[in-house]
């Protein structure tokens, strides 16, 4: 019986790793998707992404009969306040990402998601009073040097990377505080932003400037499927988080910015100079130290980690 339980646990972990790889690969490939819609403004793509994400997750809620959880959260004022903040935070993140990709800043979006885990550590220290071990402190220092080098290279602060990293960091921080499952969270977040997004789309369509009806059938279908492209990776991520350790998930998260980095260099032919290599090198070194210090810290001090998304 014990051997059978062990086999089930191993199979479950294997499936969890697969879901994690699928989620982060999908996120890494998203620039290809947004590039296919580059003839549409970033704001309009964002508006459609919000509307069709809402439609898709509502269908999922209807299938899973998850209305009870949504009603429960709606009646919790504190949770609704935090979810409202998260709705605007993720909107900022999505909008910045779409604009950056279609404006030719794919490499900087990659940088943003490489430094995101380190920003998350910093936010945990500031807002949750989490203590950093020596390895994490060194990692933050190296990341800071890397960002400074990139700032000197660009001649300006890499705002795109910092906005993406900090907005997604705050999004994760609030998720940790609120403890709402991914489908319920995304349903409520998109519902809160829906009136603004829908109003913008209707305004554009009313004035004959909207994308719908003015694009090829293929592009229109891609626009309508933006909700699916948003929600599916989140669901894969949630299934992965249920089955594997957070440390394993932590290593998998580097798949996404690595794919994006490779796309930026080899597909979109963005410049990757020696200065980029040095700056990214500091970030990569920081991530290696951060990952191993986190693993050793867990071994030295076992603790229960909440893996709810």
PDB file of C-alpha atoms in Angstrom:
ATOM      1  CA  UNK A   1       0.000   0.000   0.000  1.00  0.00           C
ATOM      2  CA  UNK A   2       2.843   2.369   0.866  1.00  0.00           C
ATOM      3  CA  UNK A   3       4.587   1.598  -2.438  1.00  0.00           C
ATOM      4  CA  UNK A   4       1.346   2.320  -4.292  1.00  0.00           C
ATOM      5  CA  UNK A   5       0.897   5.663  -2.475  1.00  0.00           C
ATOM      6  CA  UNK A   6       4.520   6.543  -3.248  1.00  0.00           C
ATOM      7  CA  UNK A   7       3.985   5.767  -6.945  1.00  0.00           C
ATOM      8  CA  UNK A   8       0.858   7.955  -7.012  1.00  0.00           C
ATOM      9  CA  UNK A   9       2.789  10.798  -5.349  1.00  0.00           C
ATOM     10  CA  UNK A  10       5.620  10.496  -7.900  1.00  0.00           C
ATOM     11  CA  UNK A  11       3.127  10.421 -10.802  1.00  0.00           C
ATOM     12  CA  UNK A  12       1.366  13.484  -9.375  1.00  0.00           C
ATOM     13  CA  UNK A  13       4.676  15.372  -9.103  1.00  0.00           C
ATOM     14  CA  UNK A  14       5.556  14.432 -12.679  1.00  0.00           C
ATOM     15  CA  UNK A  15       2.221  15.783 -13.899  1.00  0.00           C
ATOM     16  CA  UNK A  16       2.774  18.891 -11.768  1.00  0.00           C
ATOM     17  CA  UNK A  17       6.167  19.537 -13.374  1.00  0.00           C
ATOM     18  CA  UNK A  18       4.594  19.062 -16.826  1.00  0.00           C
ATOM     19  CA  UNK A  19       1.851  21.601 -16.031  1.00  0.00           C
ATOM     20  CA  UNK A  20       4.506  24.017 -14.759  1.00  0.00           C
ATOM     21  CA  UNK A  21       6.587  23.652 -17.928  1.00  0.00           C
ATOM     22  CA  UNK A  22       3.475  24.198 -20.061  1.00  0.00           C
ATOM     23  CA  UNK A  23       2.490  27.327 -18.113  1.00  0.00           C
ATOM     24  CA  UNK A  24       5.896  28.997 -18.208  1.00  0.00           C
ATOM     25  CA  UNK A  25       6.508  27.994 -21.841  1.00  0.00           C
ATOM     26  CA  UNK A  26       3.172  29.542 -22.825  1.00  0.00           C
ATOM     27  CA  UNK A  27       4.042  32.762 -20.970  1.00  0.00           C
ATOM     28  CA  UNK A  28       7.464  32.816 -22.621  1.00  0.00           C
ATOM     29  CA  UNK A  29       5.921  32.490 -26.085  1.00  0.00           C
ATOM     30  CA  UNK A  30       3.306  35.226 -25.549  1.00  0.00           C
ATOM     31  CA  UNK A  31       5.390  37.875 -27.405  1.00  0.00           C
ATOM     32  CA  UNK A  32       4.777  35.880 -30.609  1.00  0.00           C
ATOM     33  CA  UNK A  33       1.035  36.155 -29.980  1.00  0.00           C
ATOM     34  CA  UNK A  34       1.040  39.898 -29.277  1.00  0.00           C
ATOM     35  CA  UNK A  35       3.292  40.572 -32.283  1.00  0.00           C
ATOM     36  CA  UNK A  36       0.596  39.057 -34.523  1.00  0.00           C
ATOM     37  CA  UNK A  37      -1.728  41.803 -33.233  1.00  0.00           C
ATOM     38  CA  UNK A  38       0.763  44.681 -33.540  1.00  0.00           C
ATOM     39  CA  UNK A  39      -1.453  46.550 -36.039  1.00  0.00           C
ATOM     40  CA  UNK A  40      -3.835  47.161 -33.110  1.00  0.00           C
ATOM     41  CA  UNK A  41      -2.933  49.648 -30.372  1.00  0.00           C
ATOM     42  CA  UNK A  42      -1.730  48.218 -27.063  1.00  0.00           C
ATOM     43  CA  UNK A  43      -4.667  49.795 -25.188  1.00  0.00           C
ATOM     44  CA  UNK A  44      -7.206  48.120 -27.463  1.00  0.00           C
ATOM     45  CA  UNK A  45      -5.470  44.735 -27.235  1.00  0.00           C
ATOM     46  CA  UNK A  46      -5.461  45.148 -23.445  1.00  0.00           C
ATOM     47  CA  UNK A  47      -9.177  46.010 -23.399  1.00  0.00           C
ATOM     48  CA  UNK A  48     -10.038  42.939 -25.479  1.00  0.00           C
ATOM     49  CA  UNK A  49      -7.770  40.772 -23.331  1.00  0.00           C
ATOM     50  CA  UNK A  50      -9.699  41.837 -20.222  1.00  0.00           C
ATOM     51  CA  UNK A  51     -13.151  41.363 -21.797  1.00  0.00           C
ATOM     52  CA  UNK A  52     -12.455  37.953 -23.334  1.00  0.00           C
ATOM     53  CA  UNK A  53     -10.589  36.738 -20.249  1.00  0.00           C
ATOM     54  CA  UNK A  54     -13.711  37.579 -18.245  1.00  0.00           C
ATOM     55  CA  UNK A  55     -15.944  35.709 -20.702  1.00  0.00           C
ATOM     56  CA  UNK A  56     -13.683  32.640 -20.638  1.00  0.00           C
ATOM     57  CA  UNK A  57     -13.363  32.437 -16.843  1.00  0.00           C
ATOM     58  CA  UNK A  58     -17.120  32.938 -16.402  1.00  0.00           C
ATOM     59  CA  UNK A  59     -17.638  29.888 -18.641  1.00  0.00           C
ATOM     60  CA  UNK A  60     -15.189  27.970 -16.424  1.00  0.00           C
ATOM     61  CA  UNK A  61     -17.073  29.103 -13.318  1.00  0.00           C
ATOM     62  CA  UNK A  62     -20.368  27.917 -14.834  1.00  0.00           C
ATOM     63  CA  UNK A  63     -18.846  24.526 -15.659  1.00  0.00           C
ATOM     64  CA  UNK A  64     -17.252  24.090 -12.225  1.00  0.00           C
ATOM     65  CA  UNK A  65     -20.173  25.605 -10.257  1.00  0.00           C
ATOM     66  CA  UNK A  66     -17.731  27.903  -8.472  1.00  0.00           C
ATOM     67  CA  UNK A  67     -20.309  30.644  -7.763  1.00  0.00           C
ATOM     68  CA  UNK A  68     -20.380  29.772  -4.057  1.00  0.00           C
ATOM     69  CA  UNK A  69     -16.723  30.737  -3.658  1.00  0.00           C
ATOM     70  CA  UNK A  70     -17.245  33.963  -5.632  1.00  0.00           C
ATOM     71  CA  UNK A  71     -20.257  34.944  -3.495  1.00  0.00           C
ATOM     72  CA  UNK A  72     -18.259  34.233  -0.354  1.00  0.00           C
ATOM     73  CA  UNK A  73     -15.409  36.490  -1.503  1.00  0.00           C
ATOM     74  CA  UNK A  74     -17.784  39.271  -2.632  1.00  0.00           C
ATOM     75  CA  UNK A  75     -19.189  39.517   0.903  1.00  0.00           C
ATOM     76  CA  UNK A  76     -15.701  39.913   2.368  1.00  0.00           C
ATOM     77  CA  UNK A  77     -14.942  43.663   2.149  1.00  0.00           C
ATOM     78  CA  UNK A  78     -11.252  43.271   2.959  1.00  0.00           C
ATOM     79  CA  UNK A  79     -10.749  40.668   0.221  1.00  0.00           C
ATOM     80  CA  UNK A  80     -12.680  42.752  -2.318  1.00  0.00           C
ATOM     81  CA  UNK A  81     -10.501  45.779  -1.511  1.00  0.00           C
ATOM     82  CA  UNK A  82      -7.319  43.781  -2.104  1.00  0.00           C
ATOM     83  CA  UNK A  83      -8.737  42.152  -5.257  1.00  0.00           C
ATOM     84  CA  UNK A  84      -9.650  45.616  -6.591  1.00  0.00           C
ATOM     85  CA  UNK A  85      -6.063  46.768  -6.038  1.00  0.00           C
ATOM     86  CA  UNK A  86      -4.857  43.607  -7.777  1.00  0.00           C
ATOM     87  CA  UNK A  87      -7.224  44.218 -10.703  1.00  0.00           C
ATOM     88  CA  UNK A  88      -5.582  47.561 -11.452  1.00  0.00           C
ATOM     89  CA  UNK A  89      -2.106  46.147 -10.740  1.00  0.00           C
ATOM     90  CA  UNK A  90      -2.450  43.285 -13.224  1.00  0.00           C
ATOM     91  CA  UNK A  91      -3.972  45.689 -15.768  1.00  0.00           C
ATOM     92  CA  UNK A  92      -0.843  47.842 -15.481  1.00  0.00           C
ATOM     93  CA  UNK A  93       1.297  44.719 -15.895  1.00  0.00           C
ATOM     94  CA  UNK A  94      -0.591  43.403 -18.928  1.00  0.00           C
ATOM     95  CA  UNK A  95      -0.737  46.806 -20.618  1.00  0.00           C
ATOM     96  CA  UNK A  96       2.962  47.507 -20.099  1.00  0.00           C
ATOM     97  CA  UNK A  97       3.908  44.061 -21.391  1.00  0.00           C
ATOM     98  CA  UNK A  98       1.789  44.269 -24.553  1.00  0.00           C
ATOM     99  CA  UNK A  99       3.005  47.790 -25.339  1.00  0.00           C
ATOM    100  CA  UNK A 100       6.655  46.862 -24.684  1.00  0.00           C
ATOM    101  CA  UNK A 101       6.553  43.767 -26.904  1.00  0.00           C
ATOM    102  CA  UNK A 102       4.972  45.596 -29.844  1.00  0.00           C
ATOM    103  CA  UNK A 103       7.243  48.629 -29.377  1.00  0.00           C
ATOM    104  CA  UNK A 104      10.370  46.467 -29.739  1.00  0.00           C
ATOM    105  CA  UNK A 105      11.387  46.075 -26.083  1.00  0.00           C
ATOM    106  CA  UNK A 106      11.161  42.277 -25.757  1.00  0.00           C
ATOM    107  CA  UNK A 107      14.602  42.018 -24.106  1.00  0.00           C
ATOM    108  CA  UNK A 108      13.585  44.480 -21.410  1.00  0.00           C
ATOM    109  CA  UNK A 109      10.408  42.491 -20.667  1.00  0.00           C
ATOM    110  CA  UNK A 110      12.655  39.452 -20.228  1.00  0.00           C
ATOM    111  CA  UNK A 111      14.807  41.410 -17.770  1.00  0.00           C
ATOM    112  CA  UNK A 112      11.655  42.357 -15.850  1.00  0.00           C
ATOM    113  CA  UNK A 113      10.633  38.760 -15.276  1.00  0.00           C
ATOM    114  CA  UNK A 114      14.171  37.679 -14.427  1.00  0.00           C
ATOM    115  CA  UNK A 115      14.309  40.212 -11.576  1.00  0.00           C
ATOM    116  CA  UNK A 116      10.700  39.584 -10.497  1.00  0.00           C
ATOM    117  CA  UNK A 117      11.597  36.805  -7.966  1.00  0.00           C
ATOM    118  CA  UNK A 118      14.107  39.147  -6.339  1.00  0.00           C
ATOM    119  CA  UNK A 119      11.557  41.976  -6.191  1.00  0.00           C
ATOM    120  CA  UNK A 120       9.160  39.498  -4.561  1.00  0.00           C
ATOM    121  CA  UNK A 121      11.785  38.742  -1.892  1.00  0.00           C
ATOM    122  CA  UNK A 122      12.235  42.478  -1.272  1.00  0.00           C
ATOM    123  CA  UNK A 123       8.469  43.011  -0.956  1.00  0.00           C
ATOM    124  CA  UNK A 124       8.225  40.090   1.465  1.00  0.00           C
ATOM    125  CA  UNK A 125      10.933  41.672   3.595  1.00  0.00           C
ATOM    126  CA  UNK A 126       9.273  45.120   3.590  1.00  0.00           C
ATOM    127  CA  UNK A 127       5.589  44.210   3.915  1.00  0.00           C
ATOM    128  CA  UNK A 128       5.558  40.746   5.516  1.00  0.00           C
ATOM    129  CA  UNK A 129       8.657  41.266   7.692  1.00  0.00           C
ATOM    130  CA  UNK A 130      10.245  38.143   6.210  1.00  0.00           C
ATOM    131  CA  UNK A 131      13.921  37.730   7.099  1.00  0.00           C
ATOM    132  CA  UNK A 132      16.543  37.311   4.400  1.00  0.00           C
ATOM    133  CA  UNK A 133      19.420  34.877   4.686  1.00  0.00           C
ATOM    134  CA  UNK A 134      22.922  35.907   3.573  1.00  0.00           C
ATOM    135  CA  UNK A 135      22.527  34.328   0.142  1.00  0.00           C
ATOM    136  CA  UNK A 136      19.353  36.284  -0.543  1.00  0.00           C
ATOM    137  CA  UNK A 137      21.036  39.531   0.530  1.00  0.00           C
ATOM    138  CA  UNK A 138      23.949  38.861  -1.844  1.00  0.00           C
ATOM    139  CA  UNK A 139      21.462  38.028  -4.628  1.00  0.00           C
ATOM    140  CA  UNK A 140      19.623  41.323  -4.136  1.00  0.00           C
ATOM    141  CA  UNK A 141      22.938  43.190  -4.200  1.00  0.00           C
ATOM    142  CA  UNK A 142      24.008  41.539  -7.460  1.00  0.00           C
ATOM    143  CA  UNK A 143      20.600  42.213  -9.016  1.00  0.00           C
ATOM    144  CA  UNK A 144      20.876  45.878  -8.011  1.00  0.00           C
ATOM    145  CA  UNK A 145      24.311  46.079  -9.694  1.00  0.00           C
ATOM    146  CA  UNK A 146      22.878  44.415 -12.811  1.00  0.00           C
ATOM    147  CA  UNK A 147      19.996  46.892 -13.009  1.00  0.00           C
ATOM    148  CA  UNK A 148      22.400  49.818 -12.474  1.00  0.00           C
ATOM    149  CA  UNK A 149      24.642  48.572 -15.296  1.00  0.00           C
ATOM    150  CA  UNK A 150      21.614  48.287 -17.585  1.00  0.00           C
ATOM    151  CA  UNK A 151      20.589  51.816 -16.551  1.00  0.00           C
ATOM    152  CA  UNK A 152      24.028  53.151 -17.508  1.00  0.00           C
ATOM    153  CA  UNK A 153      23.865  51.243 -20.816  1.00  0.00           C
ATOM    154  CA  UNK A 154      20.383  52.499 -21.722  1.00  0.00           C
ATOM    155  CA  UNK A 155      21.232  56.009 -20.536  1.00  0.00           C
ATOM    156  CA  UNK A 156      18.018  55.855 -18.536  1.00  0.00           C
ATOM    157  CA  UNK A 157      16.357  53.671 -15.922  1.00  0.00           C
ATOM    158  CA  UNK A 158      14.930  50.431 -17.452  1.00  0.00           C
ATOM    159  CA  UNK A 159      11.384  51.434 -16.481  1.00  0.00           C
ATOM    160  CA  UNK A 160       9.676  48.689 -18.466  1.00  0.00           C
ATOM    161  CA  UNK A 161      11.555  45.954 -16.595  1.00  0.00           C
ATOM    162  CA  UNK A 162      11.004  47.641 -13.225  1.00  0.00           C
ATOM    163  CA  UNK A 163       7.270  48.232 -13.821  1.00  0.00           C
ATOM    164  CA  UNK A 164       6.755  44.610 -14.920  1.00  0.00           C
ATOM    165  CA  UNK A 165       8.753  43.199 -11.998  1.00  0.00           C
ATOM    166  CA  UNK A 166       7.209  45.445  -9.335  1.00  0.00           C
ATOM    167  CA  UNK A 167       3.606  45.197 -10.590  1.00  0.00           C
ATOM    168  CA  UNK A 168       3.735  41.394 -10.774  1.00  0.00           C
ATOM    169  CA  UNK A 169       5.564  41.348  -7.442  1.00  0.00           C
ATOM    170  CA  UNK A 170       2.784  43.365  -5.779  1.00  0.00           C
ATOM    171  CA  UNK A 171       0.212  41.167  -7.525  1.00  0.00           C
ATOM    172  CA  UNK A 172       1.817  38.067  -5.988  1.00  0.00           C
ATOM    173  CA  UNK A 173       2.119  39.759  -2.592  1.00  0.00           C
ATOM    174  CA  UNK A 174      -1.609  40.518  -2.491  1.00  0.00           C
ATOM    175  CA  UNK A 175      -2.410  36.987  -3.699  1.00  0.00           C
ATOM    176  CA  UNK A 176      -0.422  35.679  -0.738  1.00  0.00           C
ATOM    177  CA  UNK A 177      -2.395  37.900   1.650  1.00  0.00           C
ATOM    178  CA  UNK A 178      -5.871  37.219   0.208  1.00  0.00           C
ATOM    179  CA  UNK A 179      -5.693  33.438  -0.493  1.00  0.00           C
ATOM    180  CA  UNK A 180      -8.199  33.205  -3.354  1.00  0.00           C
ATOM    181  CA  UNK A 181      -7.965  30.482  -6.021  1.00  0.00           C
ATOM    182  CA  UNK A 182      -6.844  31.512  -9.514  1.00  0.00           C
ATOM    183  CA  UNK A 183     -10.222  31.175 -11.291  1.00  0.00           C
ATOM    184  CA  UNK A 184     -12.126  33.113  -8.609  1.00  0.00           C
ATOM    185  CA  UNK A 185      -9.394  35.751  -8.461  1.00  0.00           C
ATOM    186  CA  UNK A 186      -9.200  36.241 -12.233  1.00  0.00           C
ATOM    187  CA  UNK A 187     -13.017  36.312 -12.518  1.00  0.00           C
ATOM    188  CA  UNK A 188     -13.341  39.109  -9.961  1.00  0.00           C
ATOM    189  CA  UNK A 189     -10.271  41.027 -11.178  1.00  0.00           C
ATOM    190  CA  UNK A 190     -11.490  41.098 -14.781  1.00  0.00           C
ATOM    191  CA  UNK A 191     -15.058  41.888 -13.628  1.00  0.00           C
ATOM    192  CA  UNK A 192     -13.785  44.993 -11.800  1.00  0.00           C
ATOM    193  CA  UNK A 193     -11.893  46.282 -14.868  1.00  0.00           C
ATOM    194  CA  UNK A 194     -14.576  45.081 -17.335  1.00  0.00           C
ATOM    195  CA  UNK A 195     -16.659  48.336 -17.424  1.00  0.00           C
ATOM    196  CA  UNK A 196     -13.568  50.389 -18.344  1.00  0.00           C
ATOM    197  CA  UNK A 197     -12.384  47.882 -20.969  1.00  0.00           C
ATOM    198  CA  UNK A 198     -15.837  47.383 -22.486  1.00  0.00           C
ATOM    199  CA  UNK A 199     -16.483  51.139 -22.503  1.00  0.00           C
ATOM    200  CA  UNK A 200     -13.207  51.740 -24.359  1.00  0.00           C
ATOM    201  CA  UNK A 201     -13.999  49.053 -26.967  1.00  0.00           C
ATOM    202  CA  UNK A 202     -17.541  50.382 -27.532  1.00  0.00           C
ATOM    203  CA  UNK A 203     -16.235  53.955 -27.847  1.00  0.00           C
ATOM    204  CA  UNK A 204     -13.699  52.871 -30.483  1.00  0.00           C
ATOM    205  CA  UNK A 205     -16.292  50.822 -32.378  1.00  0.00           C
ATOM    206  CA  UNK A 206     -18.897  53.637 -32.240  1.00  0.00           C
ATOM    207  CA  UNK A 207     -16.404  56.038 -33.815  1.00  0.00           C
ATOM    208  CA  UNK A 208     -15.412  53.547 -36.500  1.00  0.00           C
ATOM    209  CA  UNK A 209     -11.909  53.157 -35.089  1.00  0.00           C
ATOM    210  CA  UNK A 210     -12.326  49.771 -33.420  1.00  0.00           C
ATOM    211  CA  UNK A 211     -10.500  46.618 -34.437  1.00  0.00           C
ATOM    212  CA  UNK A 212     -13.616  44.472 -34.820  1.00  0.00           C
ATOM    213  CA  UNK A 213     -14.874  44.537 -38.397  1.00  0.00           C
ATOM    214  CA  UNK A 214     -11.777  46.318 -39.675  1.00  0.00           C
ATOM    215  CA  UNK A 215      -9.312  43.433 -39.546  1.00  0.00           C
ATOM    216  CA  UNK A 216      -8.804  40.096 -41.273  1.00  0.00           C
ATOM    217  CA  UNK A 217     -10.746  37.103 -39.966  1.00  0.00           C
ATOM    218  CA  UNK A 218      -7.507  35.544 -38.662  1.00  0.00           C
ATOM    219  CA  UNK A 219      -6.509  38.647 -36.666  1.00  0.00           C
ATOM    220  CA  UNK A 220     -10.042  39.011 -35.283  1.00  0.00           C
ATOM    221  CA  UNK A 221     -10.022  35.383 -34.103  1.00  0.00           C
ATOM    222  CA  UNK A 222      -6.640  35.941 -32.412  1.00  0.00           C
ATOM    223  CA  UNK A 223      -8.045  39.001 -30.649  1.00  0.00           C
ATOM    224  CA  UNK A 224     -11.097  37.069 -29.424  1.00  0.00           C
ATOM    225  CA  UNK A 225      -8.876  34.213 -28.213  1.00  0.00           C
ATOM    226  CA  UNK A 226      -6.702  36.557 -26.127  1.00  0.00           C
ATOM    227  CA  UNK A 227      -8.798  35.580 -23.107  1.00  0.00           C
ATOM    228  CA  UNK A 228      -8.003  31.909 -23.639  1.00  0.00           C
ATOM    229  CA  UNK A 229      -4.304  32.754 -24.090  1.00  0.00           C
ATOM    230  CA  UNK A 230      -4.465  34.561 -20.742  1.00  0.00           C
ATOM    231  CA  UNK A 231      -6.446  32.086 -18.657  1.00  0.00           C
ATOM    232  CA  UNK A 232      -5.098  28.703 -19.806  1.00  0.00           C
ATOM    233  CA  UNK A 233      -1.495  29.268 -18.571  1.00  0.00           C
ATOM    234  CA  UNK A 234      -2.881  30.495 -15.230  1.00  0.00           C
ATOM    235  CA  UNK A 235      -4.892  27.283 -14.857  1.00  0.00           C
ATOM    236  CA  UNK A 236      -1.857  25.170 -15.763  1.00  0.00           C
ATOM    237  CA  UNK A 237       0.151  27.103 -13.188  1.00  0.00           C
ATOM    238  CA  UNK A 238      -2.521  26.485 -10.526  1.00  0.00           C
ATOM    239  CA  UNK A 239      -2.557  22.738 -11.268  1.00  0.00           C
ATOM    240  CA  UNK A 240       1.245  22.689 -11.070  1.00  0.00           C
ATOM    241  CA  UNK A 241       1.324  24.550  -7.745  1.00  0.00           C
ATOM    242  CA  UNK A 242      -1.100  22.002  -6.264  1.00  0.00           C
ATOM    243  CA  UNK A 243       1.212  19.075  -7.080  1.00  0.00           C
ATOM    244  CA  UNK A 244       4.838  20.186  -6.651  1.00  0.00           C
ATOM    245  CA  UNK A 245       6.994  21.992  -4.106  1.00  0.00           C
ATOM    246  CA  UNK A 246       7.309  25.752  -4.359  1.00  0.00           C
ATOM    247  CA  UNK A 247      11.095  25.367  -4.734  1.00  0.00           C
ATOM    248  CA  UNK A 248      10.611  23.266  -7.891  1.00  0.00           C
ATOM    249  CA  UNK A 249       8.122  25.793  -9.221  1.00  0.00           C
ATOM    250  CA  UNK A 250      10.678  28.488  -8.440  1.00  0.00           C
ATOM    251  CA  UNK A 251      13.228  26.892 -10.774  1.00  0.00           C
ATOM    252  CA  UNK A 252      10.624  26.430 -13.525  1.00  0.00           C
ATOM    253  CA  UNK A 253       9.737  30.147 -13.490  1.00  0.00           C
ATOM    254  CA  UNK A 254      12.992  30.991 -15.305  1.00  0.00           C
ATOM    255  CA  UNK A 255      11.734  29.139 -18.403  1.00  0.00           C
ATOM    256  CA  UNK A 256       9.493  32.074 -19.338  1.00  0.00           C
ATOM    257  CA  UNK A 257      12.009  34.971 -19.399  1.00  0.00           C
ATOM    258  CA  UNK A 258      14.624  32.695 -21.010  1.00  0.00           C
ATOM    259  CA  UNK A 259      12.292  31.904 -23.921  1.00  0.00           C
ATOM    260  CA  UNK A 260      11.405  35.602 -24.197  1.00  0.00           C
ATOM    261  CA  UNK A 261      15.097  36.537 -24.191  1.00  0.00           C
ATOM    262  CA  UNK A 262      15.817  34.055 -27.001  1.00  0.00           C
ATOM    263  CA  UNK A 263      12.841  35.363 -28.991  1.00  0.00           C
ATOM    264  CA  UNK A 264      14.088  38.920 -28.581  1.00  0.00           C
ATOM    265  CA  UNK A 265      17.561  38.038 -29.861  1.00  0.00           C
ATOM    266  CA  UNK A 266      16.924  35.423 -32.572  1.00  0.00           C
ATOM    267  CA  UNK A 267      13.353  36.079 -33.795  1.00  0.00           C
ATOM    268  CA  UNK A 268      12.844  39.820 -33.297  1.00  0.00           C
ATOM    269  CA  UNK A 269      16.559  40.637 -33.791  1.00  0.00           C
ATOM    270  CA  UNK A 270      16.807  43.119 -30.939  1.00  0.00           C
ATOM    271  CA  UNK A 271      20.338  44.253 -30.107  1.00  0.00           C
ATOM    272  CA  UNK A 272      22.060  42.156 -27.428  1.00  0.00           C
ATOM    273  CA  UNK A 273      25.387  43.863 -26.792  1.00  0.00           C
ATOM    274  CA  UNK A 274      28.259  43.096 -24.431  1.00  0.00           C
ATOM    275  CA  UNK A 275      26.687  45.553 -21.972  1.00  0.00           C
ATOM    276  CA  UNK A 276      23.467  43.504 -22.073  1.00  0.00           C
ATOM    277  CA  UNK A 277      25.461  40.328 -21.450  1.00  0.00           C
ATOM    278  CA  UNK A 278      27.231  41.827 -18.415  1.00  0.00           C
ATOM    279  CA  UNK A 279      23.999  43.262 -16.985  1.00  0.00           C
ATOM    280  CA  UNK A 280      22.064  40.034 -17.514  1.00  0.00           C
ATOM    281  CA  UNK A 281      25.083  38.126 -16.176  1.00  0.00           C
ATOM    282  CA  UNK A 282      24.742  39.838 -12.801  1.00  0.00           C
ATOM    283  CA  UNK A 283      21.001  39.063 -12.794  1.00  0.00           C
ATOM    284  CA  UNK A 284      21.612  35.390 -13.659  1.00  0.00           C
ATOM    285  CA  UNK A 285      24.279  35.091 -10.951  1.00  0.00           C
ATOM    286  CA  UNK A 286      21.842  36.650  -8.478  1.00  0.00           C
ATOM    287  CA  UNK A 287      19.142  34.135  -9.461  1.00  0.00           C
ATOM    288  CA  UNK A 288      21.482  31.157  -9.051  1.00  0.00           C
ATOM    289  CA  UNK A 289      22.551  32.335  -5.576  1.00  0.00           C
ATOM    290  CA  UNK A 290      18.943  33.167  -4.665  1.00  0.00           C
ATOM    291  CA  UNK A 291      17.631  29.759  -5.769  1.00  0.00           C
ATOM    292  CA  UNK A 292      20.295  27.729  -3.964  1.00  0.00           C
ATOM    293  CA  UNK A 293      20.169  29.884  -0.822  1.00  0.00           C
ATOM    294  CA  UNK A 294      16.409  29.437  -0.700  1.00  0.00           C
ATOM    295  CA  UNK A 295      16.744  25.655  -1.034  1.00  0.00           C
ATOM    296  CA  UNK A 296      19.426  25.394   1.665  1.00  0.00           C
ATOM    297  CA  UNK A 297      17.419  27.685   3.934  1.00  0.00           C
ATOM    298  CA  UNK A 298      14.432  25.355   3.660  1.00  0.00           C
ATOM    299  CA  UNK A 299      16.586  22.338   4.516  1.00  0.00           C
ATOM    300  CA  UNK A 300      17.991  24.100   7.559  1.00  0.00           C
ATOM    301  CA  UNK A 301      14.614  25.403   8.687  1.00  0.00           C
ATOM    302  CA  UNK A 302      11.634  23.331   7.485  1.00  0.00           C
ATOM    303  CA  UNK A 303       8.437  25.314   7.113  1.00  0.00           C
ATOM    304  CA  UNK A 304       4.954  24.976   5.640  1.00  0.00           C
ATOM    305  CA  UNK A 305       4.597  26.967   2.443  1.00  0.00           C
ATOM    306  CA  UNK A 306       1.214  27.992   1.066  1.00  0.00           C
ATOM    307  CA  UNK A 307       1.107  27.222  -2.653  1.00  0.00           C
ATOM    308  CA  UNK A 308      -2.302  28.689  -3.412  1.00  0.00           C
ATOM    309  CA  UNK A 309      -2.323  30.884  -6.505  1.00  0.00           C
TER     310      UNK A 309
END
